[in-house]
Coordinates of C-alpha atoms in Angstrom, one line a residue:
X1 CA 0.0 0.0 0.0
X2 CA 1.1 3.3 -0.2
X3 CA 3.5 4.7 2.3
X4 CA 1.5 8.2 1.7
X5 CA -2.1 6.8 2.8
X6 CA -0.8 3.6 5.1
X7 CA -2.2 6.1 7.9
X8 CA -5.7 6.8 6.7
X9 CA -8.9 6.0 8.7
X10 CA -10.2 3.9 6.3
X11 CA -13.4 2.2 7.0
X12 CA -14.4 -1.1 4.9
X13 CA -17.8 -2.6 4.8
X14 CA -17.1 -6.0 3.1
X15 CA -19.8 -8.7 1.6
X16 CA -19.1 -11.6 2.3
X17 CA -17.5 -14.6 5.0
X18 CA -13.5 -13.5 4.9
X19 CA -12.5 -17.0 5.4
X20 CA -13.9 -17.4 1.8
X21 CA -12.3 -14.4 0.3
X22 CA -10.5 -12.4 3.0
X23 CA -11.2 -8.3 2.7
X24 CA -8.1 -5.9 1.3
X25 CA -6.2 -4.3 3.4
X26 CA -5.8 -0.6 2.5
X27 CA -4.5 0.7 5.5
X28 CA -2.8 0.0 8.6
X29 CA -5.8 1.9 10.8
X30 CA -8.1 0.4 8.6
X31 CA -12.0 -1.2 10.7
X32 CA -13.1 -3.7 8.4
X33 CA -17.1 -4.8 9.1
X34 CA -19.3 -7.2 7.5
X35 CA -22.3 -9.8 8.0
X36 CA -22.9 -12.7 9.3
X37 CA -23.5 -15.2 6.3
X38 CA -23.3 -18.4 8.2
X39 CA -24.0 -19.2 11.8
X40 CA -20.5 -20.7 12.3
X41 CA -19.1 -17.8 10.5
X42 CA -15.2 -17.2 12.5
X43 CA -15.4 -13.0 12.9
X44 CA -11.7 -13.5 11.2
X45 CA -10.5 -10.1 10.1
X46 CA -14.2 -8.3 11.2
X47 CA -14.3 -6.1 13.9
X48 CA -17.9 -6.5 13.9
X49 CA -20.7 -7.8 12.3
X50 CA -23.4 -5.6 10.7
X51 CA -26.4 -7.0 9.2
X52 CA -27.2 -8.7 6.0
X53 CA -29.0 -7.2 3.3
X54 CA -30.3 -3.3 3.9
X55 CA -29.1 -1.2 7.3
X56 CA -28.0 2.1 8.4
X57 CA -23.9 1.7 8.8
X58 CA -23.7 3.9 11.5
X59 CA -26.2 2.4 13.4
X60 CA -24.2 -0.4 13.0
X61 CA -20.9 0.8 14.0
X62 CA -22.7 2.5 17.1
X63 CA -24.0 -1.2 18.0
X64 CA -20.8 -2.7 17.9
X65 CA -18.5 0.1 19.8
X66 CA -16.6 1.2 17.0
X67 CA -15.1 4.8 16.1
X68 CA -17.9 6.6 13.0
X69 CA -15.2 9.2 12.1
X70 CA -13.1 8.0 8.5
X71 CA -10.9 9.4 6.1
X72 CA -12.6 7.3 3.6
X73 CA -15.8 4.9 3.7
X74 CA -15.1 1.7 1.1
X75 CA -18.2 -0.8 0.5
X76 CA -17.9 -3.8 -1.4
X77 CA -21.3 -4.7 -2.9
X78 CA -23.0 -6.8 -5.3
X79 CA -26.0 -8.1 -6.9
X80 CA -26.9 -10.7 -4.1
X81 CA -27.6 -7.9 -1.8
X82 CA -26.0 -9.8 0.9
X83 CA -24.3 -6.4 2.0
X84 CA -26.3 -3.3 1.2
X85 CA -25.2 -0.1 3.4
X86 CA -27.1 2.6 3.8
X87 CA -27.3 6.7 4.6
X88 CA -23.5 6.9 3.7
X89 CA -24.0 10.5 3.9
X90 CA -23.4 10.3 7.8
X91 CA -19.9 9.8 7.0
X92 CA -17.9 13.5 6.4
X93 CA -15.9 11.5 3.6
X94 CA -15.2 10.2 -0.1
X95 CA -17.5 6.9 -0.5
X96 CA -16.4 4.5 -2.4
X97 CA -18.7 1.6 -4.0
X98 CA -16.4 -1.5 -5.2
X99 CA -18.9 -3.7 -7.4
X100 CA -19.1 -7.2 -7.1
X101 CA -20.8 -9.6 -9.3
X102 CA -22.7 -7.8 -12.1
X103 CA -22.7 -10.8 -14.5
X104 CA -25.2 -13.0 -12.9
X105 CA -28.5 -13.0 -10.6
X106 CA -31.6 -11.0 -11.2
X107 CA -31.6 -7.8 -12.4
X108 CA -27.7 -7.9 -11.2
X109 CA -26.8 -4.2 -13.7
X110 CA -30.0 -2.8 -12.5
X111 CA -30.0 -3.6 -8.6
X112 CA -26.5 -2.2 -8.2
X113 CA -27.0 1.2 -10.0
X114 CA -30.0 1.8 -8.1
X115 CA -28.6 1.0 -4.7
X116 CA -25.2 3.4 -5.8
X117 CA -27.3 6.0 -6.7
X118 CA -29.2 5.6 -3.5
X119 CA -26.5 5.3 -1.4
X120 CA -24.9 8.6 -3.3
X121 CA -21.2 7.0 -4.0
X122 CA -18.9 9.7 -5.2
X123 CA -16.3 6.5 -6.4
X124 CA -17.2 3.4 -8.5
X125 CA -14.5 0.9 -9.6
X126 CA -14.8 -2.8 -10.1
X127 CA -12.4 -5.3 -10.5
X128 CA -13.6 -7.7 -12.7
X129 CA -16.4 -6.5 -15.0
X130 CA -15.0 -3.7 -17.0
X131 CA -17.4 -3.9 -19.4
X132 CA -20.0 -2.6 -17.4
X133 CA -18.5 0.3 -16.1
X134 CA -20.1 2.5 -19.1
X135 CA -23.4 1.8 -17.4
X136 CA -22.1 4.0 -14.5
X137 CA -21.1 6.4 -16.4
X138 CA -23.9 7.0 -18.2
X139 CA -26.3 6.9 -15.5
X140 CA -24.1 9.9 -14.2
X141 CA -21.4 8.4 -11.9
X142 CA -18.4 11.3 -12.5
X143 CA -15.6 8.9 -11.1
X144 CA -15.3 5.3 -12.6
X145 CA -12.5 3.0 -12.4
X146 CA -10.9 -0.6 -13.3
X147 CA -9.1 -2.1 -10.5
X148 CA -8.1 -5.5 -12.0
X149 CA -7.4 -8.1 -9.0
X150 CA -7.6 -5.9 -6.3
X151 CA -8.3 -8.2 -3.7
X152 CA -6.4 -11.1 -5.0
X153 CA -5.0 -12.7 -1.5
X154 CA -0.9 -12.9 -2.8
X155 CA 0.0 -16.8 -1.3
X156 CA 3.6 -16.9 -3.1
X157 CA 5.4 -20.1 -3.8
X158 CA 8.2 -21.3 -4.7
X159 CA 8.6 -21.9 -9.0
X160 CA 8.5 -25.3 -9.4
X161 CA 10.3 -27.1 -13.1
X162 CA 9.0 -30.6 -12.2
X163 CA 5.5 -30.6 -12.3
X164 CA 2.4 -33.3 -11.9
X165 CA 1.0 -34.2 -15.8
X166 CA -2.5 -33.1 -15.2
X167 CA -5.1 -30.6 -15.1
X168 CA -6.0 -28.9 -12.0
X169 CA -8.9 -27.1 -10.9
X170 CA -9.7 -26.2 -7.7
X171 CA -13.1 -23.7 -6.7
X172 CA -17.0 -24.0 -7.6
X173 CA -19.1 -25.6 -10.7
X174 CA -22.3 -25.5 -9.1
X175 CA -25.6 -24.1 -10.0
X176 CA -24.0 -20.1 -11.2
X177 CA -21.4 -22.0 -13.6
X178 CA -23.0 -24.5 -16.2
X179 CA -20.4 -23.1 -18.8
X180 CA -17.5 -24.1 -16.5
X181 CA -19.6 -27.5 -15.6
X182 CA -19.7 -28.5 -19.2
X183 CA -16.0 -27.9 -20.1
X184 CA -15.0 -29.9 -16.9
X185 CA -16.7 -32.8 -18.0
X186 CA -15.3 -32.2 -21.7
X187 CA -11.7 -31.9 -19.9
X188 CA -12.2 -35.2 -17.7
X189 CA -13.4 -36.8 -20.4
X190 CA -10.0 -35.7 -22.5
X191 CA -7.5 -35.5 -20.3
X192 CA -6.2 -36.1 -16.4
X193 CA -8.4 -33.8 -14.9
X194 CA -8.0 -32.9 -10.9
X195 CA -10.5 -31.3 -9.8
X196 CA -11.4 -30.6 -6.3
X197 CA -12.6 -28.0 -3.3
X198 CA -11.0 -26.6 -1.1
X199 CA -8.6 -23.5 0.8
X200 CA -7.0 -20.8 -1.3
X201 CA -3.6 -22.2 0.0
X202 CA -4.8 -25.6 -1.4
X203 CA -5.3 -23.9 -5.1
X204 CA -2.5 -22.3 -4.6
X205 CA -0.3 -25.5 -4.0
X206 CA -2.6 -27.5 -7.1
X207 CA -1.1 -24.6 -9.3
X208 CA 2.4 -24.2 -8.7
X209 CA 2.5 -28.2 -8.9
X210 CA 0.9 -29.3 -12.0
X211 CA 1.8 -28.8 -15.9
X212 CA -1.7 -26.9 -16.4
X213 CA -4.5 -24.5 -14.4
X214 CA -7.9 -24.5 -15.1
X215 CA -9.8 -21.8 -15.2
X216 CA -13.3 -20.6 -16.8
X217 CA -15.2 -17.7 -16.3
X218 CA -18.9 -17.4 -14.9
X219 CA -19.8 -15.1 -17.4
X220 CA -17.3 -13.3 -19.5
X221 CA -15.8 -11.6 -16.3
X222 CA -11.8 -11.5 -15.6
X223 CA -12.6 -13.5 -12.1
X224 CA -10.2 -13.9 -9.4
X225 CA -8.4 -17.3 -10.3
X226 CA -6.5 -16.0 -13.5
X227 CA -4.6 -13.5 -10.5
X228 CA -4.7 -16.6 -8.0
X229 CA -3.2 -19.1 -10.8
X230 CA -0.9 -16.0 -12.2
X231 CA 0.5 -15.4 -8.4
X232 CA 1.0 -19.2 -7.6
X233 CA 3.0 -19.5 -10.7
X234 CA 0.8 -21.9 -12.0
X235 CA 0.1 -21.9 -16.2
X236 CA -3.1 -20.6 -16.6
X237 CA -5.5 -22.2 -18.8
X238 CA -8.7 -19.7 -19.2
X239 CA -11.6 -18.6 -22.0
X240 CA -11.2 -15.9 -24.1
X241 CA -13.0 -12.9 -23.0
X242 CA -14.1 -9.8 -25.0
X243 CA -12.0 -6.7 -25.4
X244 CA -14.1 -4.8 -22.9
X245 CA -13.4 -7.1 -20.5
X246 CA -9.7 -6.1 -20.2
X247 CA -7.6 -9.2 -20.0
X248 CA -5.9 -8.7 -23.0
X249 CA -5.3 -5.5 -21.6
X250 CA -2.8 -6.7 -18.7
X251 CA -1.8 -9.9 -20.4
X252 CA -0.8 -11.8 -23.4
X253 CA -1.8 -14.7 -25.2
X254 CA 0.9 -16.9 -25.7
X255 CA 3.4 -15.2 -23.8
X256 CA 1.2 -15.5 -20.2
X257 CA -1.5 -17.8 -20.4
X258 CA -3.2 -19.8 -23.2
X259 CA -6.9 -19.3 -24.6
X260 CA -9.8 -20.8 -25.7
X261 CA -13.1 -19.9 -27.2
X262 CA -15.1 -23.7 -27.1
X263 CA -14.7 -27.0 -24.9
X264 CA -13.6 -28.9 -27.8
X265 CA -10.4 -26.0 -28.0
X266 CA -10.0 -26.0 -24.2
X267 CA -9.7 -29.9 -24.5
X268 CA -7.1 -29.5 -27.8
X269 CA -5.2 -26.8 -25.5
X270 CA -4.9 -28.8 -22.4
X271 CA -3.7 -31.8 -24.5
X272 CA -0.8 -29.6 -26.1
X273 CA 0.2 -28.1 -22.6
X274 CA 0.5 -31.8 -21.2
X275 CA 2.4 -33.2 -24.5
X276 CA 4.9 -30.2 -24.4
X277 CA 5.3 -29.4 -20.4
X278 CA 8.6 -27.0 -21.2
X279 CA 6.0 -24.8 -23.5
X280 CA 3.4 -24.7 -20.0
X281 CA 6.5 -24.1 -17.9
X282 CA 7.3 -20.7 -20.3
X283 CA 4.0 -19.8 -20.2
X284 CA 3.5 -19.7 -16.4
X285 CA 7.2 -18.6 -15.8
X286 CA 5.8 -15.3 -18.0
X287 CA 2.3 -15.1 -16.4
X288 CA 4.5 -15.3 -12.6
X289 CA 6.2 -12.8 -13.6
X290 CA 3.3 -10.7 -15.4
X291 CA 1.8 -10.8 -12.3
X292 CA 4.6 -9.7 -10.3
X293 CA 5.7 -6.7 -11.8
X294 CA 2.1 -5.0 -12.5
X295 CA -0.3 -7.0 -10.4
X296 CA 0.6 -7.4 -6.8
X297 CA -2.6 -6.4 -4.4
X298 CA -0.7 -3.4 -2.8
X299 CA 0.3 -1.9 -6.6
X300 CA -3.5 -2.0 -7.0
X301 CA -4.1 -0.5 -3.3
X302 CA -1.8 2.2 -4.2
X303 CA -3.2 2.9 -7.1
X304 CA -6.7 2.9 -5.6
X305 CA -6.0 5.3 -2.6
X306 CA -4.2 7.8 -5.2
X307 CA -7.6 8.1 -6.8
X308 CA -9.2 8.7 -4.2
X309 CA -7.5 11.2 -1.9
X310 CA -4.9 12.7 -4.9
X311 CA -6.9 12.1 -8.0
X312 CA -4.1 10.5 -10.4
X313 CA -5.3 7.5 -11.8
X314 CA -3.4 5.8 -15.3
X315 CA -5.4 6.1 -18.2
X316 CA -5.6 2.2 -18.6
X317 CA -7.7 1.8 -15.5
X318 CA -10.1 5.2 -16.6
X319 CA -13.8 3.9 -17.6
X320 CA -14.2 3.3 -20.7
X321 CA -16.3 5.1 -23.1
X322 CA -20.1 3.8 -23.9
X323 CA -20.1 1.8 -26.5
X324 CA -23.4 3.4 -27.8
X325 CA -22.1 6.9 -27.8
X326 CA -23.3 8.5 -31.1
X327 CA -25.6 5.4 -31.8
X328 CA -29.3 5.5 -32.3
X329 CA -31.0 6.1 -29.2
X330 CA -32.7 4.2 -26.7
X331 CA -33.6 4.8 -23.0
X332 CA -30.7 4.2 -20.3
X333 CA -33.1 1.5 -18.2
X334 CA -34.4 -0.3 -21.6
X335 CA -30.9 -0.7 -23.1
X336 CA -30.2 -2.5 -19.4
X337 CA -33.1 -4.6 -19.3
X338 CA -32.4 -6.3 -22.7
X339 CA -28.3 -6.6 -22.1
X340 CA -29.5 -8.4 -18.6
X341 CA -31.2 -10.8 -20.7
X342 CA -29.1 -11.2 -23.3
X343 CA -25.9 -11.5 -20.3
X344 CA -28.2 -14.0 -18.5
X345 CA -28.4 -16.4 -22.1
X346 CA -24.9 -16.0 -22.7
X347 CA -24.7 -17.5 -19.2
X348 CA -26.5 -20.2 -19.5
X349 CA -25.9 -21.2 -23.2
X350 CA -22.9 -22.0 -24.9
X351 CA -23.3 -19.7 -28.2
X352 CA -26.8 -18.7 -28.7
X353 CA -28.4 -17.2 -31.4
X354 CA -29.9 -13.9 -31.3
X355 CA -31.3 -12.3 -33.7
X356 CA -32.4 -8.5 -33.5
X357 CA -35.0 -6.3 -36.2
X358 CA -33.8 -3.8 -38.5
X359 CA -35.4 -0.9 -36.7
X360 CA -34.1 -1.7 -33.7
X361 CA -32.0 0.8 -32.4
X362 CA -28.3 0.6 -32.8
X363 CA -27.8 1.1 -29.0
X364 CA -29.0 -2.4 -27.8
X365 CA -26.6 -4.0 -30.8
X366 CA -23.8 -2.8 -29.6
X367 CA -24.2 -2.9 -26.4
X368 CA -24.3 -6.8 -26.8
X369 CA -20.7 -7.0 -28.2
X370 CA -19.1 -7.4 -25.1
X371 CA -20.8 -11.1 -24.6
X372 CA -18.7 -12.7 -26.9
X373 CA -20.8 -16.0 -27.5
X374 CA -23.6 -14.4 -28.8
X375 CA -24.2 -15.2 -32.0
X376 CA -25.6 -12.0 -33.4
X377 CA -27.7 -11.3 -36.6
X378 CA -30.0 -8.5 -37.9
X379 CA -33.1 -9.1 -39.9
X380 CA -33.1 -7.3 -42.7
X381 CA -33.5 -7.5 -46.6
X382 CA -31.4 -4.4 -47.0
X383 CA -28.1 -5.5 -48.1
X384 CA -26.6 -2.3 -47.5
X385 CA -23.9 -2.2 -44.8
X386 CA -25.0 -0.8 -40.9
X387 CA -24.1 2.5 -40.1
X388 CA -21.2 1.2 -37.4
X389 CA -18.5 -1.0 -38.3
X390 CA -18.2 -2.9 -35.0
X391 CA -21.8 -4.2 -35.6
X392 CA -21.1 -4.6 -39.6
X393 CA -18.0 -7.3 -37.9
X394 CA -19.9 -8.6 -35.6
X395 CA -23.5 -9.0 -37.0
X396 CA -24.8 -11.5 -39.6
X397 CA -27.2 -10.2 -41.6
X398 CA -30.0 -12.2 -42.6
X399 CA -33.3 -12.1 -45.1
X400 CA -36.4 -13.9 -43.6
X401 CA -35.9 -17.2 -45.7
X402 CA -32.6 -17.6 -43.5
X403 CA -34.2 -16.5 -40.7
X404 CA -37.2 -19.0 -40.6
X405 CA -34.2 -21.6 -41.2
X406 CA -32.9 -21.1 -37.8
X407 CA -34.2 -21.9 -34.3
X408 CA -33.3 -18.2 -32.5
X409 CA -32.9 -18.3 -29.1
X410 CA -33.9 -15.0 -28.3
X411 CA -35.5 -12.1 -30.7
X412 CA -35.0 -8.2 -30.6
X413 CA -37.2 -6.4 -32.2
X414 CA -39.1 -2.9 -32.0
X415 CA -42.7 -2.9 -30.2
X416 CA -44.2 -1.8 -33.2
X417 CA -43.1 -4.6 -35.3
X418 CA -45.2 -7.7 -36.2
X419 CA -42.1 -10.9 -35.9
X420 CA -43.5 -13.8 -38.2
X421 CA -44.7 -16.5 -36.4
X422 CA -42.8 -19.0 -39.1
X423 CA -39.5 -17.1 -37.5
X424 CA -38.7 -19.4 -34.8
X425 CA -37.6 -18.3 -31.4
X426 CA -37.5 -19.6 -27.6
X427 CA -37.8 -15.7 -26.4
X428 CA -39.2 -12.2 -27.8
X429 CA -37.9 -8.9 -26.2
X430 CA -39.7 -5.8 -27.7
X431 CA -37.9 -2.1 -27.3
X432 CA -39.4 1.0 -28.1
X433 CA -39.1 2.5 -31.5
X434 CA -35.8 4.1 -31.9
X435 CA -35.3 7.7 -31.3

């Protein structure tokens, strides 16, 4: 952290058990609070408990005997609402909102924004979903960051040449991962797969010792593992995300970790990596030492409290711009209620098909690029080029004879528009007519 802030009064209202993922540390007089999620929940690093879902945090504090004066109030938060802090103008200070999980659960994009704007945050940042911090933006949020890995938990060990000739893979593939369920059960069916549950030190030590690590994302987010595997040493084995997402921003594939798009890839990937150990060995020699020089949780603690209390913050961790900007418009809370759909098929599915209407504004199009297995076409007998290039590369375009040849799993189109029953489709979504 840095030597300038290590003294700040830093108050952090965290979201979840700490023995599951333990709160940052940003300052040596930080009070860290958070709630009770399980009866035989250890307090661990929590100096008290607060309560789950919606409460007054200075009530809170009161109850438990600790101090209400802070240089700086941080709240991580997320759509489960498992931690949602309220009347945060009690506190004489900059508030800061980290976002959790945006990617999944109801309404995740929409829940969060509301309960920001709410709360009145005068900081937003997240460390894994990148591509939604435009939404902040543009629902009027003036300071919006990328944090990537900020509260990775650093467990170093030593670099290993001789490794076990397997996959590992070591966290959850339950109900909120059917993407990663499915390419564990292609992997085990293609390769030594070991998979298990356990500690962070555990998946630390499964990573420094074997040729290959595992990793897939819930839902095109840069999650925690690729900075666990990364900071273990281990070779790091993960799904392509989109550009907005940012990992190709901090790392390199082929140099730091290897890629892939489908199972049967991940599966042809993992097999190379096992048949040619020296070229896994490079790979998470480099990712190490990617990590080490760029990534480290107190570089990104640093880099946090400069934002806040000196306003300097690098231009690569600066939100990015809407990717609608200039398009054809559509209202703010429609454009979110059709990506939230879209993001909640591309969880589920392995490459849906989507098809949107002509007339329907450009703004929900684009907006979809950043969920990279969407398969994305435009009804339209128009052969003319769209207006935007990035939804020209991206976007089939297709008459209605193709159209009726395909089962769509979802369909965009504009509320005045009359979709042909003979067009297939599991799901409609209507928008209003564009602006």
């Amino acid at each position: 952290m840095s030597s300038t802030h290590a003294q700040k009064r830093i108050l952090v209202s965290w979201y979840c058990d700490p023995v599951y993922i333990p709160p940052f540390k940003l300052s040596e007089r930080q009070t860290t609070v958070g709630p009770k999620i399980r009866p035989d929940q250890p307090p661990a690093m929590f100096a008290g408990w607060t309560p789950r879902g919606r409460y007054r945090l200075r009530d809170a504090l009161i109850a438990n005997g600790l101090e209400t004066t802070f240089d700086a109030v941080v709240v991580w938060a997320d759509a489960s609402g498992e931690n949602v802090p309220l009347e945060l103008d009690d506190f004489d200070c900059p508030r800061v909102l980290c976002v959790g999980d945006t990617q999944h659960c109801p309404s995740p994009l929409r829940k969060v924004l509301d309960y920001a704007r709410h709360a009145k945050y005068d900081f937003v940042l997240s460390s894994h979903n990148r591509q939604h911090l435009h939404w902040f933006a543009a629902a009027g949020f003036p300071n919006v960051a990328w944090l990537p890995g900020i509260k990775v938990r650093h467990l170093p060990r030593p670099f290993e040449t001789s490794r076990k000739p397997c996959v590992s893979f070591l966290g959850n593939a339950g109900k909120h991962h059917p993407r990663r369920w499915r390419l564990l059960q292609n992997l085990h069916r293609g390769v030594h797969l070991v998979a298990a549950r356990g500690s962070r030190d555990h998946a630390a030590d499964m990573s420094a010792s074997s040729v290959v690590s595992f990793n897939a994302s819930l839902n095109g987010d840069l999650n925690l593992r690729v900075f666990e595997t990364l900071s273990a040493g281990g070779c790091l084995l993960t799904d392509r995300l989109s550009a907005q997402s940012g990992l190709d921003l901090i790392l390199t594939e082929g140099e730091s970790f290897a890629g892939y798009d489908s199972a049967e890839e991940c599966v042809e990937q993992a097999r190379f990596l096992l048949a040619h150990p020296e070229i896994a060995l490079k790979l998470a020699r480099s990712g190490h030492e990617a990590f080490m020089s760029s990534m480290l949780p107190e570089r990104r603690v640093s880099q946090l409290l400069s934002w806040i209390f000196d306003g300097e913050l690098d231009q690569l961790f600066r939100c990015p711009a809407d990717p609608a900007s200039g398009a054809r418009g559509a209202p703010l809370v429609d454009r979110l209620r059709v990506y939230e759909e879209l993001q909640e098929l591309h969880r589920v599915e392995e490459a849906p098909r989507v098809l949107f209407a002509s007339d329907v504004a450009e703004a929900y199009m684009l907006d979809a690029l950043d969920l990279s297995r969407l398969r994305l076409s435009i009804l339209t007998e128009d052969k003319s080029a769209p207006r935007r290039q990035d939804i020209a590369t991206r976007c089939d375009r297709v008459g209605r004879d193709r159209a009726e040849a395909f089962s769509w799993d979802c369909v965009v189109a504009d509320d005045a528009m009359t979709v042909p029953d003979s067009i297939p489709r599991r799901t409609l979504l209507t928008v209003p007519r564009a602006s």
